[in-house]
Coordinates of C-alpha atoms in Angstrom, one line a residue:
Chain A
X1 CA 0.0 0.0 0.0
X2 CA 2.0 3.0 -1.1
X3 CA 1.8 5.8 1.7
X4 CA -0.3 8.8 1.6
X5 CA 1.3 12.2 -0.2
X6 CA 3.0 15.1 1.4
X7 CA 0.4 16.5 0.6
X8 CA -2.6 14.5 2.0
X9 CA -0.5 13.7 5.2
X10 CA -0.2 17.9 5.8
X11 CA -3.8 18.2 5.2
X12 CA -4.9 15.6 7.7
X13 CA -2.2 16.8 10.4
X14 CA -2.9 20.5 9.7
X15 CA -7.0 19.8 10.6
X16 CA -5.5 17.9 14.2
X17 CA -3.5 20.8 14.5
X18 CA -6.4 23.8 14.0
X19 CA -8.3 21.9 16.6
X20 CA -5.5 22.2 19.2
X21 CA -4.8 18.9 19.8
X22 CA -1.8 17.9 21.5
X23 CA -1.4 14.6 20.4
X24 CA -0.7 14.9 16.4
X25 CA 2.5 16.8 17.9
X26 CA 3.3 12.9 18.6
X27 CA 2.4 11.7 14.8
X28 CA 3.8 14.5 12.9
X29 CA 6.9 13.9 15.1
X30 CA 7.1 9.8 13.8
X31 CA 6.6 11.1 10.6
X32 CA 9.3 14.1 10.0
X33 CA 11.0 14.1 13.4
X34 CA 13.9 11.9 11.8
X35 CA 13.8 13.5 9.0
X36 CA 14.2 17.3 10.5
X37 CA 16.9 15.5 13.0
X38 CA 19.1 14.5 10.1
X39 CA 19.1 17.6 8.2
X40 CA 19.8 19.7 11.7
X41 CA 22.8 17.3 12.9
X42 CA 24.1 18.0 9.2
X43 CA 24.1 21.8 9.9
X44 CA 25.3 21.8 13.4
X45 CA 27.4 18.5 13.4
X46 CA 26.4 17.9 17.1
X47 CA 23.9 15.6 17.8
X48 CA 22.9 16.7 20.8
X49 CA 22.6 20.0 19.8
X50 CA 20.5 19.1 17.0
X51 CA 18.1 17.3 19.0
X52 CA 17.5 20.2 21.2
X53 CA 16.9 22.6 17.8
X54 CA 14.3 19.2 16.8
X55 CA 12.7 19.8 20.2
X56 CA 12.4 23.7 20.0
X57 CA 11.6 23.8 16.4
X58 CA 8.2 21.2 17.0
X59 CA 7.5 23.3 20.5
X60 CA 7.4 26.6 17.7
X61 CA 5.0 24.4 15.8
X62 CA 3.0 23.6 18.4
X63 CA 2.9 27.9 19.9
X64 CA 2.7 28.8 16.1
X65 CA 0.6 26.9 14.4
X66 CA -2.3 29.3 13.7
X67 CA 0.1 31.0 11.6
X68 CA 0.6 28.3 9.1
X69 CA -1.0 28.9 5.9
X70 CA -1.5 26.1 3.5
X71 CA -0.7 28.0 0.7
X72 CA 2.7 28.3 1.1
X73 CA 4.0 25.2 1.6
X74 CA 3.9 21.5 2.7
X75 CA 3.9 21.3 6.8
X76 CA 7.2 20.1 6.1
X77 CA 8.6 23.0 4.5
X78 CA 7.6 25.0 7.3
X79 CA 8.8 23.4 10.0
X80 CA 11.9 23.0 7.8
X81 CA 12.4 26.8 7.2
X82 CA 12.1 27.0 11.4
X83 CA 14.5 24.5 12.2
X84 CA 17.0 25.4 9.6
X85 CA 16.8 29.4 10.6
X86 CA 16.9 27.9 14.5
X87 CA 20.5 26.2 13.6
X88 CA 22.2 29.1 11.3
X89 CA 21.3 31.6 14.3
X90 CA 22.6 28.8 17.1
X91 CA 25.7 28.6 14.5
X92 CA 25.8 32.8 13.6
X93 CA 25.7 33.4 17.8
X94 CA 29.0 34.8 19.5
X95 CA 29.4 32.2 22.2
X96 CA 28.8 29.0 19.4
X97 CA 32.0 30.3 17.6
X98 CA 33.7 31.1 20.2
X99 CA 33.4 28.0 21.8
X100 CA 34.4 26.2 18.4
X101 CA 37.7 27.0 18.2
X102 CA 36.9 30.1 16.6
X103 CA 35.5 28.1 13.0
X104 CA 33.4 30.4 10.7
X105 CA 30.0 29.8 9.6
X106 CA 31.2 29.4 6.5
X107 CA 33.3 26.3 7.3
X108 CA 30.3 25.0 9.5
X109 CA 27.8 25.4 6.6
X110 CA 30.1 24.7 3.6
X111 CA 30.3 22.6 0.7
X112 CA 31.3 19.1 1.4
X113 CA 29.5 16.3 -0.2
X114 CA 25.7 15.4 0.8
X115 CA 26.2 11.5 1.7
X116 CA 29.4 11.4 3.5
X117 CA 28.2 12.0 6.7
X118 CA 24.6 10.5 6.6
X119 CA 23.7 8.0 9.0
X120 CA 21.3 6.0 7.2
X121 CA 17.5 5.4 8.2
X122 CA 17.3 2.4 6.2
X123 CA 13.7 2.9 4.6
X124 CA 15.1 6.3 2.8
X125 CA 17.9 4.4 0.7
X126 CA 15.1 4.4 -2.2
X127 CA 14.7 7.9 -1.9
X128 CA 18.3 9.0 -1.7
X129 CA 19.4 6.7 -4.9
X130 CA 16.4 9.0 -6.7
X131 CA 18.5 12.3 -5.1
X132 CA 22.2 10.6 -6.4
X133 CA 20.7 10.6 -10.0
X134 CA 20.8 14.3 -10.0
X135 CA 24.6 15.9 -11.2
X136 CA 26.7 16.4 -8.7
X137 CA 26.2 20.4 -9.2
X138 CA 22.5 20.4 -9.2
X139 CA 22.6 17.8 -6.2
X140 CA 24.6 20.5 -4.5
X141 CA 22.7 23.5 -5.1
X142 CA 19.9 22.1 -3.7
X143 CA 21.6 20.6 -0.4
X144 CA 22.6 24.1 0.3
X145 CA 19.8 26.0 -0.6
X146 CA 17.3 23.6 1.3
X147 CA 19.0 21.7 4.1
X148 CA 21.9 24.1 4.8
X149 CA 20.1 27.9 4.3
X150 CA 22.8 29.1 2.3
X151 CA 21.4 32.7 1.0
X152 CA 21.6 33.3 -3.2
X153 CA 24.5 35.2 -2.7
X154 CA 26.0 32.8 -0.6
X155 CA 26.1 30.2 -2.8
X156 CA 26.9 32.4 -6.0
X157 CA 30.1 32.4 -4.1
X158 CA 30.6 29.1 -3.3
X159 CA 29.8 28.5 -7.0
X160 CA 31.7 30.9 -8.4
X161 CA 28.4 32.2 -10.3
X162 CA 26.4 35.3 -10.9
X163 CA 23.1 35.6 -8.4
X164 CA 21.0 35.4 -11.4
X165 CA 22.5 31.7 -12.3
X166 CA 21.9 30.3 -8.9
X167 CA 17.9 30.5 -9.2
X168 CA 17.8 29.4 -12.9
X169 CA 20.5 26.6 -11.9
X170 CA 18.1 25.7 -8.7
X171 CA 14.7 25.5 -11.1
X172 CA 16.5 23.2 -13.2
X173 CA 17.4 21.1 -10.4
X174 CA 14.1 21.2 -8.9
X175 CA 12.9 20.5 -12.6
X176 CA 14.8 16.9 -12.8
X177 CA 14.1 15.9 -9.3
X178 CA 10.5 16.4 -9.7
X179 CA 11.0 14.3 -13.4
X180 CA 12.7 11.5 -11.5
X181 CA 10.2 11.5 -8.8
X182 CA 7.4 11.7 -11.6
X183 CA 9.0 8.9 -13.2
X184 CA 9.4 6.4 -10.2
X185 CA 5.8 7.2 -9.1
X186 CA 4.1 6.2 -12.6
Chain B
X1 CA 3.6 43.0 -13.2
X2 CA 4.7 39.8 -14.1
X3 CA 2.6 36.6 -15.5
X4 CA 2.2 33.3 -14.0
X5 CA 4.6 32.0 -16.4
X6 CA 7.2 34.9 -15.9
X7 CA 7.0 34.1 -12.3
X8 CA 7.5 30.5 -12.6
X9 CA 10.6 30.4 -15.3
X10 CA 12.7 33.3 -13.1
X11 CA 13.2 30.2 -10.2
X12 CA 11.3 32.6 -7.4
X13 CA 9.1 29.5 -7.0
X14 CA 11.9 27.2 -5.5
X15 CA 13.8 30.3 -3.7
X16 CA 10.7 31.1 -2.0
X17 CA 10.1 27.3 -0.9
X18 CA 13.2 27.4 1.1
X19 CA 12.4 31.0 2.5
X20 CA 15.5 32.4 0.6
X21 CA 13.6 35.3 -1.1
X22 CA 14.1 38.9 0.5
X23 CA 11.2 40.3 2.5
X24 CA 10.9 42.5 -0.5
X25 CA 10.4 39.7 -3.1
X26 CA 8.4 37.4 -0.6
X27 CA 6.2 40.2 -0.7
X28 CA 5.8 40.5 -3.8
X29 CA 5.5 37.0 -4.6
X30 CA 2.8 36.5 -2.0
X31 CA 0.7 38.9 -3.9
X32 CA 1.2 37.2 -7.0
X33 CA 0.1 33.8 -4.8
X34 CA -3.7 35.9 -4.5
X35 CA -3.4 36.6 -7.7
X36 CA -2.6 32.9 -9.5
X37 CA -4.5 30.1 -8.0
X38 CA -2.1 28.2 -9.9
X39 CA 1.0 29.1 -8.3
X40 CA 0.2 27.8 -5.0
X41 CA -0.1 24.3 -7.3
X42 CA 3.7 25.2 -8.3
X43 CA 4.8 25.6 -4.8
X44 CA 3.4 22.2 -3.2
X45 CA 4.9 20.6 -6.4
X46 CA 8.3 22.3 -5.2
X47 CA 7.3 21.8 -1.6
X48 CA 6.6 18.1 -2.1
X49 CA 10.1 17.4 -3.8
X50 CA 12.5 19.0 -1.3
X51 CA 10.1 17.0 1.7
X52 CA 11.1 13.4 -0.4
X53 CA 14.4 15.0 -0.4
X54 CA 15.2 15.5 3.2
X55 CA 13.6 12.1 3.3
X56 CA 16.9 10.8 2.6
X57 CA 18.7 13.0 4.9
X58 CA 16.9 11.0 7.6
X59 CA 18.7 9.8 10.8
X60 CA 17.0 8.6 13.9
X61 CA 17.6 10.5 17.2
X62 CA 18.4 8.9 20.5
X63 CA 16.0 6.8 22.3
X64 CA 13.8 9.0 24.4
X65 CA 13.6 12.2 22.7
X66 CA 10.5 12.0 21.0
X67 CA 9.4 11.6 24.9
X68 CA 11.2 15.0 25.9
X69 CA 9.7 16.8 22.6
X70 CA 6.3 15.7 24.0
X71 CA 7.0 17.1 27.4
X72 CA 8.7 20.6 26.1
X73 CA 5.2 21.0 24.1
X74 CA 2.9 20.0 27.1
X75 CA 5.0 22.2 29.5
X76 CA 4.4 25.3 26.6
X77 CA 0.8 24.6 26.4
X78 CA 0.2 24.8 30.8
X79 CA 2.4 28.2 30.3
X80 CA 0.3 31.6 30.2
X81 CA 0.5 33.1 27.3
X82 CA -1.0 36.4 26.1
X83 CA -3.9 36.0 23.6
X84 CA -4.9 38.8 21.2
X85 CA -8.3 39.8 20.6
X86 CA -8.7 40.1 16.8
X87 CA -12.2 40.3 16.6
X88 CA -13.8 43.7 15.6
X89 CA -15.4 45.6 18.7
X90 CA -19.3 44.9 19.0
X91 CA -21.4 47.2 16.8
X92 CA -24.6 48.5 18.8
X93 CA -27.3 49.2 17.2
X94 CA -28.2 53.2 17.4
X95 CA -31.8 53.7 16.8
X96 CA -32.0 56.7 14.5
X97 CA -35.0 56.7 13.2
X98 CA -36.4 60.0 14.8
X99 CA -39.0 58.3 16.9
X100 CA -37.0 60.2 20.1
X101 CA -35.9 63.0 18.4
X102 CA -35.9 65.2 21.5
X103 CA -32.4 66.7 22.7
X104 CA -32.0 64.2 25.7
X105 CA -32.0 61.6 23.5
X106 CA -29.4 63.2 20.8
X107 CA -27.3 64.1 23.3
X108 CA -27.0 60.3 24.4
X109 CA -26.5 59.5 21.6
X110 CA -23.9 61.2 20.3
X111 CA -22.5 60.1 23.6
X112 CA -23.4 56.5 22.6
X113 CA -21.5 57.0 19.5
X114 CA -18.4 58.6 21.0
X115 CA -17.6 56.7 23.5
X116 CA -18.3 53.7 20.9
X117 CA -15.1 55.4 18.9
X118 CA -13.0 55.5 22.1
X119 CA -13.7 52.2 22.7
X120 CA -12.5 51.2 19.1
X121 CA -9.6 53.6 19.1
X122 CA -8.7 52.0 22.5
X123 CA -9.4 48.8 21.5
X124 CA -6.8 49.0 18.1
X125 CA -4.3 50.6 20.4
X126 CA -4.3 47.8 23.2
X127 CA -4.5 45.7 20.2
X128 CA -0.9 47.1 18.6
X129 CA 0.5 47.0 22.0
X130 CA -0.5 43.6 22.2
X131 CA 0.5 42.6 19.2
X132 CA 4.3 43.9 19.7
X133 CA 4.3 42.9 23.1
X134 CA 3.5 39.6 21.3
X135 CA 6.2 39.5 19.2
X136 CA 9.1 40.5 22.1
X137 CA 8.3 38.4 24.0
X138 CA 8.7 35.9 20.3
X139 CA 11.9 37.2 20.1
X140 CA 13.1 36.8 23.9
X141 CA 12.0 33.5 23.5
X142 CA 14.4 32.4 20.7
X143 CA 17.0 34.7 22.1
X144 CA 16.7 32.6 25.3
X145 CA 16.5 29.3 23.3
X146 CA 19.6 29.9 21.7
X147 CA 21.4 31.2 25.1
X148 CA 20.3 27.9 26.7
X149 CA 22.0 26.0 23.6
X150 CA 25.1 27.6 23.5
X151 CA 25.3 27.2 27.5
X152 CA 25.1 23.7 26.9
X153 CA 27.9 23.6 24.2
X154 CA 30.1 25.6 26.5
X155 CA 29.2 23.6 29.8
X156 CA 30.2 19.9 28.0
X157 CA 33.0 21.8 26.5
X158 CA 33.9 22.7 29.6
X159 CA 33.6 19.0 31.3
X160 CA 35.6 17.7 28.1
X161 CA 38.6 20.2 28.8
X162 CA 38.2 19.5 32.9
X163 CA 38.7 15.8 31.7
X164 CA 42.0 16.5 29.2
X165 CA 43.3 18.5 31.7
X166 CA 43.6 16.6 34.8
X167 CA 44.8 13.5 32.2
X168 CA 47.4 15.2 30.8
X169 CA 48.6 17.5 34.0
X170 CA 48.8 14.2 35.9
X171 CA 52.4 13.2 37.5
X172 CA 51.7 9.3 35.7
X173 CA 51.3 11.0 32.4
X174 CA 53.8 11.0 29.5
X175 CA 54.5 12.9 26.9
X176 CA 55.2 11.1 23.3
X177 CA 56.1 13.5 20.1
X178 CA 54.8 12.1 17.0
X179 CA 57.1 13.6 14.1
X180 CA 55.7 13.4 10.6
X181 CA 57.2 10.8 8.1
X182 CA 58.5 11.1 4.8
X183 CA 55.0 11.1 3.5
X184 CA 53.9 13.4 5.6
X185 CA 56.9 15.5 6.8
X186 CA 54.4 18.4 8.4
X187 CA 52.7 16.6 10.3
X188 CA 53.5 16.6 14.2
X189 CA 51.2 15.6 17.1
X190 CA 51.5 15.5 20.8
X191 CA 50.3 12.2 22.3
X192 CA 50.1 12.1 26.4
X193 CA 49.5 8.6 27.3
X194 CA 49.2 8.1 31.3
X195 CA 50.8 4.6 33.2
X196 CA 48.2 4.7 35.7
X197 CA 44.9 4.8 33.6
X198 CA 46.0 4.1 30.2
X199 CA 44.2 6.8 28.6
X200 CA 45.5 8.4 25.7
X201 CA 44.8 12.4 24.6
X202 CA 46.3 14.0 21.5
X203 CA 47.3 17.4 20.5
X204 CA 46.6 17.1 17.0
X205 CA 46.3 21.3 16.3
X206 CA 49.1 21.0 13.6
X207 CA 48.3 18.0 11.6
X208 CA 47.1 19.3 8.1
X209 CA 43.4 19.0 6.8
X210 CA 42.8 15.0 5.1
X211 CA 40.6 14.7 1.7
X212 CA 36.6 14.8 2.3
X213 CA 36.0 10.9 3.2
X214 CA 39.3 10.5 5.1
X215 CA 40.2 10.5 8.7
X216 CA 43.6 10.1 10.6
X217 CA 43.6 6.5 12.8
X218 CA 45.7 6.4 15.8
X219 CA 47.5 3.0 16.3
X220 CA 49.5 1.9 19.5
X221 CA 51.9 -1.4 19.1
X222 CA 51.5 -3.4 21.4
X223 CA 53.8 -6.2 21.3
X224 CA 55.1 -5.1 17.7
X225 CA 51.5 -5.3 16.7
X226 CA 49.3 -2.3 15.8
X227 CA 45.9 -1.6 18.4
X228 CA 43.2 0.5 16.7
X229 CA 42.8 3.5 19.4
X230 CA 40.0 5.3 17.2
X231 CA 40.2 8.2 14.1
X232 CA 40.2 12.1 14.6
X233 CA 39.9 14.4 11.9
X234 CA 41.0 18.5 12.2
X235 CA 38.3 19.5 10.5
X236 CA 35.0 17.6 11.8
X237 CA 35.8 17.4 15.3
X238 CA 36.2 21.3 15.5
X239 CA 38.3 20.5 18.9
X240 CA 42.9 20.3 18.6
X241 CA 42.3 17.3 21.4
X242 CA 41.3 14.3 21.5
X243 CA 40.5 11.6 24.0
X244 CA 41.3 8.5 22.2
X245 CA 41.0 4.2 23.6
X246 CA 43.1 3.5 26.5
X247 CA 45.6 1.1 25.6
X248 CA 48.2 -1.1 28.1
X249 CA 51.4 -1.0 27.7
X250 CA 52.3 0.6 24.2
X251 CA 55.8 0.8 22.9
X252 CA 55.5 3.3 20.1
X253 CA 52.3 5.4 18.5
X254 CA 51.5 6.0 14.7
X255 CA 49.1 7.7 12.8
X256 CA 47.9 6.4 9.4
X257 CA 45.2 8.5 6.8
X258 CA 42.5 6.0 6.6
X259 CA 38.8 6.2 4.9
X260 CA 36.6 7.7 7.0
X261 CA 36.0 6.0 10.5
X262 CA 38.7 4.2 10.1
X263 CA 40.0 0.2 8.9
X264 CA 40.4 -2.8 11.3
X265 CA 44.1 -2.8 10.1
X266 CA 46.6 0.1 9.3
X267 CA 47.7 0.8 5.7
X268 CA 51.5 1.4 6.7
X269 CA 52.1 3.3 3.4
X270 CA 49.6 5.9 4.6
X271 CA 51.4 6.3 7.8
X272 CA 52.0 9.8 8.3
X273 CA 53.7 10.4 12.0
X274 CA 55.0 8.1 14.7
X275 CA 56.6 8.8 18.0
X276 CA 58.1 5.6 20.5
X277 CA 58.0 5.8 24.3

């Protein structure tokens, strides 16, 4: 039985949600809470820091979810955008860099390639074999402009590229992931 | 203005997914949302791709945090918090028609109606107030948050240092230089390995950066064979020391570049420093 979509699964979640009850904090987290958990150990390379951003970023959720609007994105992408922008200002703050030997946010958030440091959960191999069928340049532009918050600018200079090629260079990755995802689906 | 399809070929669609539009663009992109039914089609389509993305970036947390998630959100929910009143003031109904047209009655009236306008005047001023006493105390909240992170990061920092310290400043501790080989003639470590408790802490600030998917493994010999004591690597551990396995009676140390987390055995032509006791 192939599993509801992104989608359907926001819709149903976001109706638990509007009627303030506690307990879909407890599905939505066995549903994305791994996921959000490898993305933000990935940005801060601490796991137990990252599990405290997971736990801030669902209790924001849970205080903000009347100001969720549907028509801006999957659930997912929301509480994505909140976690990711919980990490870069944990990893931006004085005391973080002090206390890591002085290392820039650059360095923290750099380039380095998306599956060396993933600690597989076994049921996403599928998926991430679909991601490893992008090129390695379009792979990367979207690993830093969606799980590391790298601003446009940002990565026109990791890239070495003007602003204006980052977003056309993006759409096209977007383009071919939603292809190969299109493709596996039919 | 731009069309739909202007809008969707200039990639503000996927920029605006991962909130990486300026407040100036996001603007005016959410207008164009009102506008286009069909954009918001575009940016689930977007939305739905990066979520099967991240799927792949998934990695399971320790045992008992879902648990302390839980707790955090049931603690938030018994908290106070301050709820704004959006709703517009109650309308009353004036009766106008002229059926009391004498003075008394215009005179309440009009004092109907004005204090009905202080009341809404008051009402969107306390309402203002609310709403940025609201969003302080939103941004005291993540300013705490992330105070309470970085005290954490400092306070096991601090325990880890504490721990380093009193091995390496102990009077049982030695001190072991490892030089860099001929492959490796830059490297140089400090080992301290201590006779009492066996444990071993390098200094490994001057060791150069290895390729992405390397590490450096740490090798005692034991009785002329090598013991894995565990990898370090300059650039993920952010940290210059290390607390590596204790080991009994070593007679030398060596460090070999190894793929990342190590191999059971050393590749002795990757062997970049060693230092005897």
């Amino acid at each position: 039985m192939s599993s509801p979509s992104p989608q359907a699964r926001t819709h149903a979640f976001v109706e638990r949600l509007r009627a303030g009850e506690t307990s879909v904090m407890a599905d939505i987290y066995d549903d994305y809470g791994a996921t959000l958990f490898g993305i933000l150990s990935r940005i801060v390379r601490d796991d137990s820091l990252a599990e405290d951003l997971v736990q801030e970023t669902f209790v924001r959720v849970w205080t903000q979810r009347s100001t969720y609007d549907t028509r801006k994105g999957t659930l997912f992408t929301w509480m994505l955008n909140i976690g990711r922008n919980l990490a870069i200002d944990m990893l931006r703050s004085s005391a973080y860099k002090a206390s890591s030997n002085n290392q820039s946010v650059d360095e923290l958030v750099g380039i380095h390639e998306p599956e060396a440091d993933t600690a597989v959960v076994p049921e996403t191999i599928d998926v991430r074999d679909h991601v490893d069928r992008l090129p390695n340049d379009q792979r990367l532009i979207v690993e830093l402009t969606y799980f590391r918050g790298l601003t446009q600018s940002e990565i026109a200079d990791q890239f070495g590229i003007p602003l204006g090629t980052v977003k056309s260079r993006l759409r096209l990755a977007m383009n071919a992931l939603r292809a190969i995802y299109a493709e596996v689906n039919s | 203005m731009r069309t739909l399809a202007e809008i969707v070929a200039s990639g503000d669609v996927e920029l605006y997914v991962a909130g990486a539009l300026d407040p100036v663009e996001r603007a005016a992109f959410e207008d164009a949302l009102l506008r286009y039914p069909e954009l918001e089609r575009e940016v689930h389509a977007v939305a739905e791709a990066v979520e099967i993305a991240a799927r792949a970036r998934a990695k399971a947390p320790r045992p008992g945090h879902k648990e302390r998630v839980m707790a955090a959100i049931t603690t938030t929910e018994q908290a106070p918090d301050i709820v704004i009143d959006n709703h517009p003031a109650p309308v009353l109904a004036l009766d106008v028609t002229g059926q009391r047209s004498d003075r008394r009655s215009r005179v309440w009236q009009y004092a109907a109606v004005a204090s009905l306008l202080i009341g809404i005047v008051t009402t969107s001023v306390l309402s203002i107030m609310l709403g940025e006493a609201h969003d302080e105390l939103e941004h005291a909240r993540r300013e705490l948050s992330i105070a309470k992170n970085e005290q954490r990061v400092l306070a096991s920092r601090v325990v880890q240092y504490q721990d380093v310290f009193s091995s390496v400043s102990d009077t049982n501790t030695v001190r072991v230089a490892l030089a860099g080989t001929a492959n490796a003639p830059a490297s140089l470590a400090s080992l301290y390995w201590n006779r009492s408790t066996k444990d071993v802490v390098i200094d490994f600030g001057k060791m150069p950066r290895v390729d992405d998917g390397q590490d450096y493994q740490l090798w005692a010999i034991v009785n002329g064979k090598p013991v894995d004591l565990g990898v370090f690597n300059p650039d993920n551990s952010q940290e210059r020391l290390a607390i590596m396995r204790d080991v009994e009676s070593p007679s030398a140390f060596a460090v070999t570049v190894e793929p990342r987390g190590g191999r059971p055995e050393p590749t002795l032509e990757a062997m970049v420093a060693i230092g005897t006791l």
